Structure formats: C-alpha cells, structure tokens
XYZ file of C-alpha atoms in Angstrom:
678
model
C 14.175 -32.363 2.703
C 17.510 -33.263 4.180
C 19.348 -32.569 0.872
C 17.511 -29.156 0.840
C 18.412 -28.330 4.615
C 22.071 -29.482 3.827
C 22.299 -27.135 0.678
C 20.675 -24.134 2.870
C 23.347 -24.336 5.437
C 26.342 -25.280 3.241
C 28.884 -22.415 3.078
C 31.466 -22.278 0.238
C 33.466 -19.257 -0.983
C 30.959 -18.080 -3.632
C 28.200 -17.974 -0.948
C 30.580 -16.191 1.509
C 31.409 -13.593 -1.158
C 27.805 -13.137 -1.973
C 26.969 -12.626 1.661
C 29.655 -10.108 2.332
C 28.524 -8.074 -0.747
C 25.039 -8.321 0.313
C 25.777 -7.187 3.945
C 28.393 -4.610 2.657
C 27.314 -3.075 -0.588
C 30.260 -0.567 -0.338
C 32.457 -3.498 -1.411
C 30.512 -3.858 -4.827
C 30.406 -0.215 -5.843
C 34.038 0.976 -4.389
C 35.742 -1.635 -6.714
C 34.235 -0.038 -9.794
C 34.795 3.710 -8.547
C 36.197 5.895 -11.169
C 38.575 8.287 -9.358
C 39.506 10.542 -12.372
C 35.548 11.124 -13.273
C 33.950 10.996 -9.886
C 36.065 11.932 -7.063
C 36.054 15.972 -7.817
C 32.071 15.681 -8.310
C 31.773 13.915 -4.992
C 33.947 16.376 -3.061
C 32.206 19.311 -4.386
C 28.935 17.443 -3.596
C 30.129 16.493 -0.263
C 31.057 19.970 0.814
C 27.778 21.544 -0.243
C 25.677 18.824 1.444
C 27.856 19.016 4.776
C 27.044 22.779 4.911
C 23.366 22.106 4.538
C 23.371 19.021 6.923
C 24.930 21.314 9.664
C 22.218 23.971 9.299
C 19.424 21.322 9.015
C 20.912 19.328 11.989
C 20.518 22.552 14.034
C 17.176 23.346 12.716
C 15.577 19.872 12.979
C 16.580 19.632 16.522
C 14.212 22.317 17.582
C 11.415 20.307 16.117
C 12.453 17.340 18.277
C 12.525 19.712 21.222
C 16.260 19.026 21.933
C 19.293 21.225 22.293
C 20.419 22.298 18.727
C 23.945 20.710 18.736
C 22.438 17.150 19.057
C 21.366 17.647 15.474
C 25.068 17.551 14.403
C 25.389 14.071 16.039
C 22.488 12.979 13.924
C 24.290 14.245 10.789
C 27.297 12.347 11.396
C 26.981 8.803 13.001
C 24.309 7.492 10.851
C 25.922 8.786 7.690
C 29.034 6.739 8.528
C 27.191 3.707 9.048
C 25.149 4.197 5.977
C 28.136 4.479 3.803
C 29.008 0.786 4.366
C 25.754 -0.682 4.584
C 23.481 1.472 2.337
C 22.595 0.480 -1.280
C 21.726 4.063 -2.453
C 24.485 6.115 -3.765
C 22.622 9.373 -3.684
C 20.442 9.905 -0.651
C 21.839 12.049 2.183
C 21.210 10.486 5.369
C 20.553 12.519 8.541
C 17.711 14.231 10.349
C 14.215 14.321 8.726
C 11.493 16.750 9.834
C 8.640 14.305 10.220
C 10.690 11.969 12.498
C 11.817 15.138 14.412
C 8.387 15.931 15.130
C 7.476 12.552 16.088
C 10.412 12.391 18.479
C 9.447 16.007 19.836
C 5.950 14.648 20.636
C 7.423 11.585 22.677
C 9.831 13.780 24.203
C 7.493 16.563 25.481
C 4.959 13.790 26.616
C 7.563 12.326 29.024
C 9.494 15.334 29.707
C 6.936 18.240 29.505
C 7.986 22.104 29.361
C 6.140 22.716 32.485
C 5.479 20.345 35.420
C 7.487 17.152 36.443
C 8.691 14.626 34.255
C 7.209 10.985 33.739
C 8.045 8.435 36.376
C 11.078 6.908 34.502
C 13.770 5.008 36.282
C 16.889 6.547 35.162
C 15.672 10.269 35.235
C 17.161 10.720 38.758
C 19.924 13.381 38.732
C 19.391 14.497 34.938
C 18.520 17.809 33.821
C 15.650 18.370 31.719
C 17.690 18.678 28.559
C 19.450 15.311 29.513
C 16.166 13.721 30.218
C 14.879 14.662 26.945
C 18.156 13.379 25.328
C 17.702 10.097 26.972
C 14.254 9.865 25.674
C 15.068 10.741 22.185
C 17.986 8.451 22.113
C 16.397 5.505 23.484
C 13.176 5.653 21.124
C 15.541 5.968 18.194
C 17.457 2.791 19.623
C 14.151 1.076 19.613
C 13.117 2.073 16.313
C 16.567 0.970 14.908
C 15.942 -2.503 16.620
C 12.628 -2.836 14.777
C 14.047 -1.702 11.370
C 16.945 -4.096 11.817
C 14.522 -6.948 12.876
C 12.421 -6.300 9.626
C 15.312 -6.201 7.315
C 16.659 -9.601 8.752
C 13.153 -11.082 8.404
C 13.025 -9.775 4.788
C 9.750 -7.628 4.968
C 10.939 -4.624 3.100
C 7.602 -4.857 1.180
C 5.811 -3.084 3.764
C 6.807 0.157 2.059
C 4.300 -0.701 -0.473
C 1.414 -0.030 1.538
C 2.580 3.724 1.955
C 1.137 5.004 -1.388
C 2.101 8.392 -3.142
C -1.282 9.679 -2.148
C -0.783 8.779 1.569
C 2.589 10.408 1.726
C 1.589 13.556 -0.035
C -1.554 13.826 2.113
C 0.892 13.554 5.205
C 3.221 15.874 3.663
C 0.677 18.627 3.339
C -0.647 18.128 6.950
C 2.891 18.074 8.498
C 3.724 21.481 6.736
C 1.195 22.854 8.799
C 2.443 21.375 12.003
C 5.962 22.606 11.237
C 4.587 25.929 10.504
C 2.764 26.196 13.839
C 5.815 24.712 15.685
C 7.959 27.642 14.390
C 5.660 30.255 15.621
C 7.056 30.189 19.029
C 10.498 31.182 17.498
C 9.095 33.524 15.049
C 6.994 35.468 17.614
C 9.480 34.857 20.339
C 6.724 32.989 22.597
C 7.455 30.066 24.838
C 7.158 26.257 23.727
C 3.674 25.610 22.558
C 3.260 22.468 20.453
C 2.075 19.347 22.034
C 1.415 16.881 19.301
C -1.769 15.189 20.725
C -5.309 15.024 19.903
C -6.488 18.263 18.218
C -3.227 19.907 19.454
C -3.134 22.293 16.506
C -6.238 24.023 17.457
C -5.092 24.242 21.006
C -1.724 25.576 20.108
C -3.296 28.198 17.721
C -5.694 29.172 20.718
C -2.487 29.638 23.083
C -0.843 31.737 20.310
C -3.699 34.253 20.063
C -3.726 34.392 23.621
C -0.047 35.384 24.077
C 0.267 37.270 20.872
C 0.540 40.597 22.636
C 3.755 39.396 24.213
C 5.456 38.840 20.822
C 9.138 39.802 20.334
C 8.889 42.494 17.452
C 12.631 41.793 16.495
C 12.040 38.101 16.112
C 9.159 38.878 13.741
C 11.068 41.425 11.573
C 14.115 38.857 11.232
C 11.795 36.039 10.374
C 9.872 38.006 7.789
C 13.045 39.469 6.049
C 14.709 35.779 5.917
C 11.546 34.220 4.695
C 11.060 36.700 1.755
C 14.803 36.591 0.609
C 14.776 32.778 0.666
C 11.649 32.761 -0.977
C 12.702 34.990 -3.837
C 16.205 33.307 -4.276
C 14.499 29.922 -4.476
C 12.146 31.056 -7.086
C 15.208 32.361 -9.009
C 16.900 28.987 -8.555
C 13.827 27.382 -9.957
C 13.284 29.790 -12.813
C 16.974 29.775 -13.947
C 17.930 26.234 -12.940
C 19.137 25.358 -16.558
C 21.554 28.266 -16.598
C 22.939 27.970 -13.019
C 25.649 25.339 -12.667
C 24.490 24.893 -9.017
C 21.765 26.340 -7.064
C 22.504 29.265 -5.003
C 22.943 28.214 -1.583
C 20.809 30.846 0.044
C 20.280 29.092 3.252
C 24.170 29.000 3.898
C 24.317 32.652 2.759
C 21.694 33.776 5.115
C 23.128 31.790 8.040
C 26.461 33.521 7.557
C 24.712 37.031 7.207
C 22.550 36.582 10.189
C 25.328 35.255 12.467
C 27.472 38.259 11.516
C 24.646 40.685 12.178
C 23.551 39.031 15.472
C 27.159 38.988 16.654
C 27.826 42.723 15.573
C 24.578 44.153 17.252
C 24.469 41.558 20.098
C 20.796 40.710 19.263
C 20.485 38.403 22.381
C 21.305 41.073 25.028
C 19.797 44.197 23.217
C 16.581 42.671 21.786
C 16.181 39.496 23.789
C 16.253 37.245 20.741
C 16.592 33.512 21.118
C 19.905 32.343 19.683
C 21.448 28.739 19.344
C 23.804 29.672 22.111
C 26.809 27.454 23.489
C 27.597 24.584 21.234
C 30.019 22.316 22.988
C 33.071 20.977 21.265
C 33.644 17.340 20.615
C 31.272 14.218 21.006
C 29.750 13.003 24.214
C 30.406 9.463 25.596
C 28.203 6.632 24.448
C 25.116 5.949 26.512
C 22.864 2.985 26.759
C 19.378 3.166 26.224
C 16.760 3.190 28.829
C 14.497 -0.078 28.957
C 11.962 1.755 31.096
C 11.496 4.103 28.115
C 11.285 1.178 25.685
C 8.082 0.274 27.539
C 6.506 3.650 27.353
C 7.489 4.404 23.736
C 6.733 1.003 21.849
C 3.720 2.237 20.071
C 5.698 5.617 19.009
C 8.747 3.955 17.845
C 7.182 1.503 15.253
C 5.728 4.281 12.908
C 8.991 6.226 13.380
C 10.694 2.893 11.914
C 8.130 2.679 9.056
C 8.130 6.216 8.171
C 11.788 6.664 8.174
C 12.504 3.893 6.043
C 9.716 4.481 3.725
C 10.728 8.026 2.957
C 14.149 7.113 2.511
C 13.444 4.149 0.207
C 11.210 6.274 -1.827
C 13.854 8.958 -2.564
C 16.471 6.172 -3.013
C 14.156 4.607 -5.524
C 13.836 7.868 -7.656
C 17.497 8.400 -7.906
C 18.268 4.737 -8.575
C 15.969 4.666 -11.611
C 17.422 8.023 -12.837
C 21.024 6.741 -12.654
C 20.274 3.112 -13.599
C 21.377 0.954 -10.618
C 19.296 -1.240 -8.205
C 18.637 -0.842 -4.445
C 17.422 -3.554 -1.942
C 14.531 -2.775 0.253
C 15.709 -5.240 2.980
C 19.350 -4.218 2.862
C 17.955 -0.493 3.437
C 16.261 -1.698 6.298
C 19.388 -3.280 7.791
C 21.373 0.097 6.935
C 18.933 2.338 8.725
C 18.364 0.162 11.674
C 21.965 -0.256 12.376
C 22.614 3.404 11.543
C 19.849 4.343 14.292
C 21.203 1.841 16.782
C 24.747 3.032 16.532
C 23.710 6.586 16.483
C 21.365 6.577 19.424
C 24.277 5.123 21.395
C 26.037 8.244 20.858
C 22.904 10.472 21.590
C 21.752 11.253 18.078
C 17.980 10.827 17.106
C 16.366 8.985 14.464
C 17.780 9.571 10.919
C 16.004 9.075 7.431
C 16.684 11.584 4.586
C 15.512 15.003 3.957
C 14.531 15.695 0.429
C 16.108 18.855 -0.159
C 19.371 17.708 1.372
C 19.458 14.589 -0.939
C 18.550 16.879 -3.907
C 21.609 19.024 -3.075
C 23.810 15.988 -2.795
C 22.659 14.709 -6.240
C 22.250 18.080 -8.115
C 25.808 19.063 -7.091
C 27.302 16.127 -8.886
C 27.324 13.287 -6.226
C 27.990 10.126 -7.675
C 28.361 7.781 -4.606
C 28.297 7.845 -1.123
C 31.733 9.239 -0.959
C 29.973 12.561 -0.994
C 27.938 11.423 1.939
C 31.020 10.384 3.812
C 32.683 14.035 3.139
C 29.516 15.701 4.342
C 29.883 13.677 7.521
C 33.432 14.902 7.890
C 32.248 18.654 7.260
C 29.689 18.030 10.111
C 32.537 16.643 12.269
C 34.749 19.662 11.708
C 31.989 22.012 12.911
C 31.484 19.751 16.029
C 35.118 19.510 16.801
C 36.474 22.866 15.831
C 34.195 25.748 14.631
C 30.816 25.222 15.976
C 31.266 28.340 18.197
C 30.852 30.524 15.088
C 27.142 29.412 14.993
C 26.456 30.418 18.383
C 25.076 33.960 17.753
C 22.749 32.425 15.054
C 19.136 33.377 15.755
C 16.728 30.352 15.811
C 14.376 32.104 13.510
C 17.098 31.841 10.756
C 17.346 28.170 10.874
C 16.348 26.851 7.463
C 13.195 24.625 7.327
C 11.625 22.511 4.583
C 7.986 21.302 4.262
C 8.066 17.942 2.344
C 6.972 16.165 5.388
C 3.698 14.182 6.125
C 1.709 13.895 9.210
C -1.831 14.226 10.551
C -3.512 17.648 11.176
C -6.141 16.607 13.693
C -4.759 13.424 15.502
C -1.129 14.004 15.940
C 1.664 12.459 14.110
C 1.597 8.761 15.176
C -2.196 8.312 15.161
C -2.329 10.219 11.936
C -0.038 7.757 10.116
C -1.918 4.939 11.452
C -5.335 6.429 10.674
C -3.999 7.272 7.073
C -2.479 3.645 6.562
C -5.675 2.193 8.050
C -7.876 3.963 5.566
C -5.590 3.069 2.829
C -5.733 -0.642 3.667
C -9.423 -0.575 4.213
C -9.977 0.869 0.843
C -7.835 -1.895 -0.827
C -9.890 -4.470 1.032
C -13.257 -2.930 0.200
C -12.128 -2.809 -3.491
C -11.389 -6.518 -3.473
C -14.174 -7.459 -1.223
C -16.657 -5.590 -3.203
C -15.448 -5.537 -7.055
C -17.455 -4.143 -9.612
C -19.021 -7.103 -11.398
C -20.375 -6.641 -14.823
C -22.405 -8.519 -17.328
C -20.691 -8.330 -20.802
C -22.069 -8.260 -24.338
C -20.770 -8.610 -27.640
C -19.789 -5.426 -29.527
C -21.558 -5.945 -32.987
C -19.324 -7.074 -35.742
C -16.275 -7.666 -33.534
C -14.995 -10.382 -31.198
C -14.945 -7.848 -28.370
C -16.924 -8.186 -25.259
C -17.659 -5.209 -23.120
C -19.660 -4.163 -20.140
C -23.191 -3.938 -21.691
C -24.039 -0.729 -19.604
C -21.452 1.162 -21.357
C -22.256 0.315 -24.901
C -25.569 0.870 -26.981
C -24.748 -1.123 -30.372
C -24.311 -4.631 -28.512
C -25.595 -8.071 -29.250
C -26.608 -10.687 -26.529
C -27.549 -13.865 -27.597
C -30.864 -15.502 -26.175
C -30.109 -17.801 -23.081
C -26.372 -16.705 -22.699
C -25.020 -14.629 -19.981
C -21.469 -13.414 -19.715
C -20.480 -12.419 -15.927
C -17.020 -10.813 -15.385
C -15.130 -11.061 -12.099
C -12.801 -8.110 -11.909
C -10.686 -9.362 -8.619
C -9.246 -12.329 -6.966
C -11.924 -14.557 -5.245
C -11.147 -15.344 -1.631
C -12.915 -16.081 1.761
C -14.054 -12.388 2.142
C -15.830 -12.044 -1.095
C -17.094 -15.316 -2.360
C -20.579 -14.740 -0.946
C -20.464 -11.168 -2.656
C -19.509 -12.785 -5.782
C -22.282 -15.398 -5.492
C -24.857 -12.799 -4.916
C -23.830 -10.598 -7.813
C -23.676 -13.676 -10.156
C -27.441 -14.526 -8.945
C -28.541 -11.014 -9.595
C -26.942 -11.138 -12.950
C -28.617 -14.482 -14.148
C -31.773 -13.534 -12.436
C -32.305 -16.680 -10.396
C -31.065 -18.537 -7.481
C -29.845 -21.843 -8.673
C -30.083 -23.412 -5.090
C -33.669 -22.425 -4.776
C -34.579 -23.395 -8.357
C -33.070 -26.964 -7.525
C -34.997 -27.300 -4.460
C -38.216 -26.314 -6.122
C -37.568 -28.952 -8.999
C -36.745 -31.563 -6.541
C -39.881 -30.782 -4.489
C -42.006 -30.830 -7.795
C -40.511 -34.179 -8.653
C -41.652 -35.679 -5.364
C -45.000 -34.415 -5.923
C -45.329 -35.538 -9.620
C -44.194 -39.141 -8.343
C -46.877 -39.052 -5.527
C -49.488 -38.026 -8.076
C -48.584 -40.831 -10.351
C -48.576 -43.259 -7.739
C -51.974 -42.557 -6.345
C -53.350 -42.189 -9.894
C -54.194 -38.533 -10.109
C -51.868 -37.903 -12.806
C -51.133 -39.885 -16.071
C -48.506 -39.591 -18.649
C -50.280 -39.131 -22.021
C -46.885 -38.963 -24.121
C -43.573 -37.321 -24.323
C -45.091 -34.737 -26.586
C -48.268 -33.965 -24.843
C -47.030 -34.240 -21.272
C -49.356 -35.052 -18.270
C -53.054 -35.522 -17.758
C -54.393 -34.313 -14.564
C -57.019 -36.749 -13.258
C -57.815 -35.052 -9.816
C -61.145 -32.792 -9.531
C -59.310 -29.712 -7.878
C -56.100 -28.295 -7.318
C -53.498 -30.216 -5.436
C -51.420 -28.199 -2.885
C -47.754 -28.778 -2.674
C -46.610 -31.195 0.043
C -45.480 -29.637 3.235
C -43.240 -32.756 4.042
C -39.837 -31.435 4.787
C -38.106 -34.508 5.616
C -34.854 -35.494 3.830
C -34.158 -31.833 2.937
C -30.621 -32.851 1.964
C -32.008 -34.737 -0.961
C -33.207 -31.401 -2.271
C -29.813 -30.284 -3.069
C -28.901 -33.179 -5.044
C -29.126 -33.512 -8.869
C -32.716 -34.033 -10.105
C -33.411 -37.693 -10.797
C -36.030 -38.621 -13.414
C -35.822 -42.353 -12.631
C -39.222 -43.919 -12.894
C -40.081 -41.323 -15.386
C -40.065 -42.014 -19.179
C -38.279 -38.685 -19.955
C -36.980 -35.540 -18.547
C -39.407 -32.817 -17.635
C -39.300 -29.572 -19.511
C -39.407 -27.162 -16.535
C -40.110 -24.186 -18.617
C -43.451 -25.622 -19.728
C -46.707 -25.761 -17.971
C -46.630 -28.399 -15.220
C -49.620 -30.328 -13.838
C -51.415 -29.836 -10.560
C -50.653 -26.302 -10.376
C -47.040 -26.989 -9.397
C -45.011 -23.834 -9.931
C -41.245 -23.900 -10.515
C -39.165 -20.700 -11.137
C -38.546 -20.474 -14.681
C -34.830 -20.446 -16.074
C -34.442 -18.726 -19.315
C -30.516 -19.175 -19.381
C -28.991 -22.105 -20.662
C -25.397 -21.045 -20.968
C -23.218 -18.880 -18.417
C -19.721 -17.703 -19.274
C -17.411 -16.710 -16.341
C -14.600 -14.352 -17.402
C -11.645 -15.062 -15.180
C -9.274 -12.891 -17.015
C -9.009 -10.463 -13.942
C -8.931 -13.262 -11.439
C -5.349 -13.522 -10.110
C -5.978 -16.113 -7.301
C -8.503 -18.272 -5.280
C -8.086 -19.527 -1.693
C -9.581 -22.709 -0.530
C -12.670 -21.179 0.691
C -13.235 -19.565 -2.688
C -12.579 -22.994 -4.366
C -15.256 -24.686 -2.111
C -17.589 -21.803 -2.740
C -16.975 -21.831 -6.502
C -17.469 -25.597 -6.982
C -20.846 -25.582 -4.852
C -22.145 -22.724 -7.000
C -21.170 -24.453 -10.313
C -22.613 -27.676 -9.220
C -25.897 -25.768 -8.442
C -26.055 -24.258 -11.862
C -25.044 -27.440 -13.703
C -27.890 -29.033 -11.715
C -30.473 -26.985 -12.949
C -29.508 -27.524 -16.598
C -27.239 -24.307 -17.129
C -24.007 -25.169 -18.863
C -20.989 -23.102 -17.244
C -17.982 -22.030 -19.168
C -14.891 -20.380 -17.595
C -12.736 -18.248 -19.879
C -9.325 -16.764 -19.768
C -8.308 -18.530 -16.598
C -4.624 -18.172 -15.440
C -2.706 -21.470 -15.938
C -1.494 -21.214 -12.265
C -5.145 -21.209 -10.958
C -5.909 -23.992 -13.424
C -3.134 -26.060 -12.023
C -4.307 -25.115 -8.454
C -7.781 -26.550 -9.263
C -6.392 -29.855 -10.540
C -4.032 -30.299 -7.405
C -7.034 -29.547 -5.138
C -9.254 -31.966 -6.673
C -11.579 -29.555 -7.973
C -12.968 -31.585 -10.862
C -15.294 -34.476 -10.624
C -18.201 -35.940 -12.715
C -20.251 -32.801 -12.717
C -17.596 -29.907 -12.732
C -15.222 -31.074 -15.626
C -12.006 -29.321 -17.326
C -13.932 -29.297 -20.650
C -15.726 -26.145 -19.232
C -12.429 -24.234 -19.538
C -11.812 -22.101 -22.704
C -8.887 -20.135 -23.735
C -10.906 -16.918 -24.829
C -14.365 -15.615 -24.270
C -14.866 -15.600 -27.970
C -14.163 -19.299 -28.356
C -16.533 -20.105 -25.801
C -19.360 -17.988 -27.427
C -18.549 -19.729 -30.821
C -18.945 -23.232 -29.069
C -22.237 -22.119 -27.378
C -23.677 -20.845 -30.575
C -22.976 -23.997 -32.357
C -24.433 -26.021 -29.863
C -27.582 -23.783 -29.171
C -28.461 -22.370 -32.896
C -30.904 -19.689 -32.754
C -34.547 -20.290 -34.050
C -35.662 -16.885 -34.214
C -35.190 -15.379 -37.712
C -34.859 -11.693 -36.207
C -31.572 -12.543 -34.545
C -30.260 -14.660 -37.319
C -27.970 -11.685 -38.876
C -26.297 -11.123 -35.561
C -25.966 -14.760 -34.943
C -24.221 -15.417 -38.302
C -22.115 -12.294 -38.002
C -20.599 -13.640 -34.538
C -20.493 -17.283 -35.788
C -18.399 -16.053 -38.771
C -15.763 -14.071 -36.789
C -12.685 -16.252 -36.511
C -11.854 -17.623 -33.081
C -8.388 -17.271 -31.475
C -7.810 -20.892 -31.658
C -8.703 -21.161 -35.314
C -6.223 -18.205 -36.035
C -3.586 -19.944 -34.104
C -4.110 -23.243 -35.896
C -3.912 -21.197 -39.224
C -0.692 -19.506 -38.301
C-alpha cells in the first residue's frame, strides 16, 4: 500500500509533461499544426463563424431576457478559454438557445418584467437590466463551478444518461418554446414568456388577448425575413454539393435589414423595437452574488449538465468524422473554467450552437484557431463597429431550433422529468427482464425461446431458463419468481413437504402402522383408516435442510404413490439449465439469493447446470466462497449444447417416440469436441 501511495504522488518529467498535455490540450495539437495546409482554411472559417457568432450572440440574449450586447461577451470570453483547455477542434463555443431559455427563466423569476424583484442582497442601487445581468452571470458562475468539480472528480460519464431520444424530444419541445418566446418581437407585444408550470398555455392565452395591439410592421418584416431565409436554406440544402460554402443568408438579411431600418427610420416612424445602443468596449469584472447562488442552485445543475452534454455530443460527431479523440472529463473542465471566467466579465452560460459549429466545420475549419479568430471578429464588433447593428430590428435576429426542453413543465423540470423517465425505464428493464424458456431447434445445436418457434425439441425432464440481464439486489426475487413459474414448482415448498412426509413416515414405522415390504414394492399400510398429516410445526428450520433418509433402507421415489394418503407435489424436472450468456454481473445480494435457490433445487433432486457464464463472474464466485459440498463448480459448462449432451448421456430417454430427436441432438458435435478436434 505504501508503495502504491508513493508511486501515485511521485512526480517526474514524464508525468509533468503528461499532466500539462492533459490540462492544456492546445500544446498537443499546436505542435503538429500544418501552417501551409490549415491556416488559410482556419482564417476563412474563423471569419465566417465570427459573423454568425455576432448575430447569434445578439439573438440569444433575447431568449435570456438580457440586453443584446451581453451576447457578444458570451461569444468572446468562453471561446478564448476553450482554445487552451478544450479537446475538440471543430465545435464553436458560445451561446446556446436552450441555455439562454433556462437562464431567461431564472432571470425573469428573480427580476420579473412587472413588479419588484426578489429580495436579493446586492440588488440595491441597480437598474433592472443590471440586476438581470447580475443574476445571469451568477448562475453561470455557479454552473461553471459544478462543471469544473465534475471534471476534476472524473464524472464525465454522466453524458451517457442523456440518450439521443431524450435530446431529440427536448429539441422538438424547445423549438415550440422558442417560437412562442419570439412572438413578442414578431407581434410587437410586451414580454410574455415565463418558463414555469404550463407557462406555454398561459403565454398563448395572453397573446390572443393582446393580439389586437399587434404592430403590423413587425409582422410584415418578420414574415418577409422568414420566407427569404427559408427559401435560401432550402436552396443551400438542395445544392450543397455544388456550392463551395453555404449562402450566409442570415448575414445578408442582417445587412439588408440594418440598411433599410436606418434609411426609413423604422424605430421612429413605425415603432419597431430595434437592438438600440450597443456600448463600446468591455465592462469591468464583477464578482458573483452568493445570495443568488442559494436561490439558483436547483436551476444551475441542469444548466451545467445540458451545456456539457450538447457540446460533448456535437464534439463527438466531429471527432469521429475527422479521426481524433476527445476527453469528456477535460471537456467538463474546459467548459467549467470558460463559464467561470466568462461570468466574471458578465457573459452567460456557454455551450455550442449546432448551426454555428456546422458553419465552422463546413467552411474548412481545421482547429480551434478558427474559433479564436471568430472571437477576434466578435471583439472587433464589440470595440469598434457595434454601432452599425443598432438599427437592426429585433425580429430579424436569426434563430435556430435544435434545442431541447419541456413543453409543459418548463426547462429545468422538463429536463429532470425526461431524465427521470429515462432512468426509470432502464431500471425497469433490468429489474423486470424478459426471462424465457429455451428449446432446441430441430436438427441444430441452436436453442431459442420456445414461444417464437414451432419446430422445436424439448427433452423430457429438462428445462432451459435464460436470464437476459444482470442479477442484483433489485431483481433477484423477480428472477426467482420467473424461474419457479418456468419449472412449474416451488423448490422450497416441495422440500418442506418432503421433509414433513419423512417425519410422518418415520412416526408410522415407529408405531407399527407402516411396514416396508421391499425396495421394489414399497410400503404396506397397516392402519385401518387414513392418517392425517401431523400438525406439529416444531423445528421448522429442519424442514429446509436436505432430505435425510437415515433409518430407511433406501431413498423414496417421491413421484410414486406414497402411503397413508401422504401427498407431496410431483417434480417432473430432473435437470435445469440456466443460461448466463447475458448476465454481466452479480452483486452480493444476488450471490446469496442464487446460492439459496440452487441449494433448494439440488435438495429436491434437480440437477442444475449453469452455461456460458462470464469468466469474471466465475472468478467472483470463487472469491466469495460460493461453492460448497452441494453447489459445486462442476455444474458450470462452456456452452448450452455441451450441457445438453451431458444431460442426455446421463438421462437417456426410454420413450421410443422421442428416440429420433434424442439421437439427432446427441449426434450433433459439441463445442468442446470441435475444439479438441481442431
């Protein structure tokens, strides 16, 4: 143990180098950067992605209920940090619609559009926008801490619990949320969205109540822009093989809308809501609010999970396409530090937008050099030319819908509900697996569920039971019940009945009411009338012990007729095969339950065979002292067919009707015999 501890804390040049490469992946790929082949592609990709990042940063801020220019901060600071710490070379880091919606729900809860804000220490003397920025940056900081902690603790596997089905379901639902959230800009109405229970229906109700106050000019601009964007995107998709790069319709429409809005003074003449003043430069760093931490812990955790899960999923797609590896734990660290650093400069939670990452990859981006250049484009807009976007109507800000959420419960609870249902379905499938009884397919060494086939062969007295899942504390009783149902008797009940019968037989022999004629003829009942079973329930624990035939000249045939009206359940099964091919693990509770069940079967004279058991499980059984005088390693066989051949040799069939099938199965070679032959 001391040697292991010493080795773990020993630091040499090699370990220091590996640690640096692990924490700063940029060192690894920057050394192999091909300047002549990659630099031009990264420059083109960075400029294209930067233009999209500017527009999406402004757009997604509206979903977060924040002033638009703070989206530019979120498209800059996290990108710079990810350049050094991230392992993906192709994703574009920055605002993500679903995170913006989740942040917006927290922001509007603590700082509502109407009425006083929540009683938060630190809100004093701040405007409503400043309060909202403080809330957004604080919850982002907290989500970043959670991501960083999970990365340090190496729990990047959590993303596996967010299946494609869950993500696609939330994507569809969130698209509806985003559509409704944008109606206030399309129709020129006041803020409407409050992401709480059944908020969608409440919002739609308010929309229909206020529909008469719609700004007609907003509706016209929105419809024109949506139709043009839809048509061009369809053309991009149809002719993508002929176009060198997709037509940047969002950028084109933004330029046109800015020019038309400025020329015709849409804000003054038609009352259209525009982006408005965009301050130049960056604001001073700001510490997070600890009181807000306490109020938003429940919301911050799903933000941390969703942001990482989406980014990791997209990164994984591109890593497979371009043949390199990504590290889930390092990605957690990268996004955690990015959000912590960005939140200090008033940005909100970052992940990756699917469309923006697609632009960065499809325009030739090779590494995160393209991402860094996109951040520089955003910085130029922030420091110098942001004023050009001030006339931009908010209805023109481009939106995408590949996001996920819940329609009815809101985003936070929707994610929790979806993940909960998914985990419950996994638990139910392992806790209540579809066990089956197998039979031999005639003329083969293949064994399948007898319910699915007609031309099958089942030797008399043999049952084959398949367990299609791990066996653990939660399903061991279910497994026992299904096995009892398959064999047609409860071994413990039969054992107790047999031991009670032995007690009675000994008493009858002792009192002279019963005599043994011979081993072939059995017993002679000398009593005048029927003898009832004894009601003596003393020493109940002895009933669970193996049947003891001492003081008797031979073993009793329990399937034959017994004297004195003694009735014991009949057991027609002499051999039971348990197919463990799909059993990946057993826990301690399962080991105890399995051993108890095997002993009960063995004590009622049923031979048990376990086939296709994983070597790891077999080793675990040995280490846990699973075997004894009754449960022995000899019951394990390599294949099901080997066990069947052994049983047929040990219990040859007497019925001539079954002889052809019996001979056909016997003559099939076993796996072991083939291996020996080879």
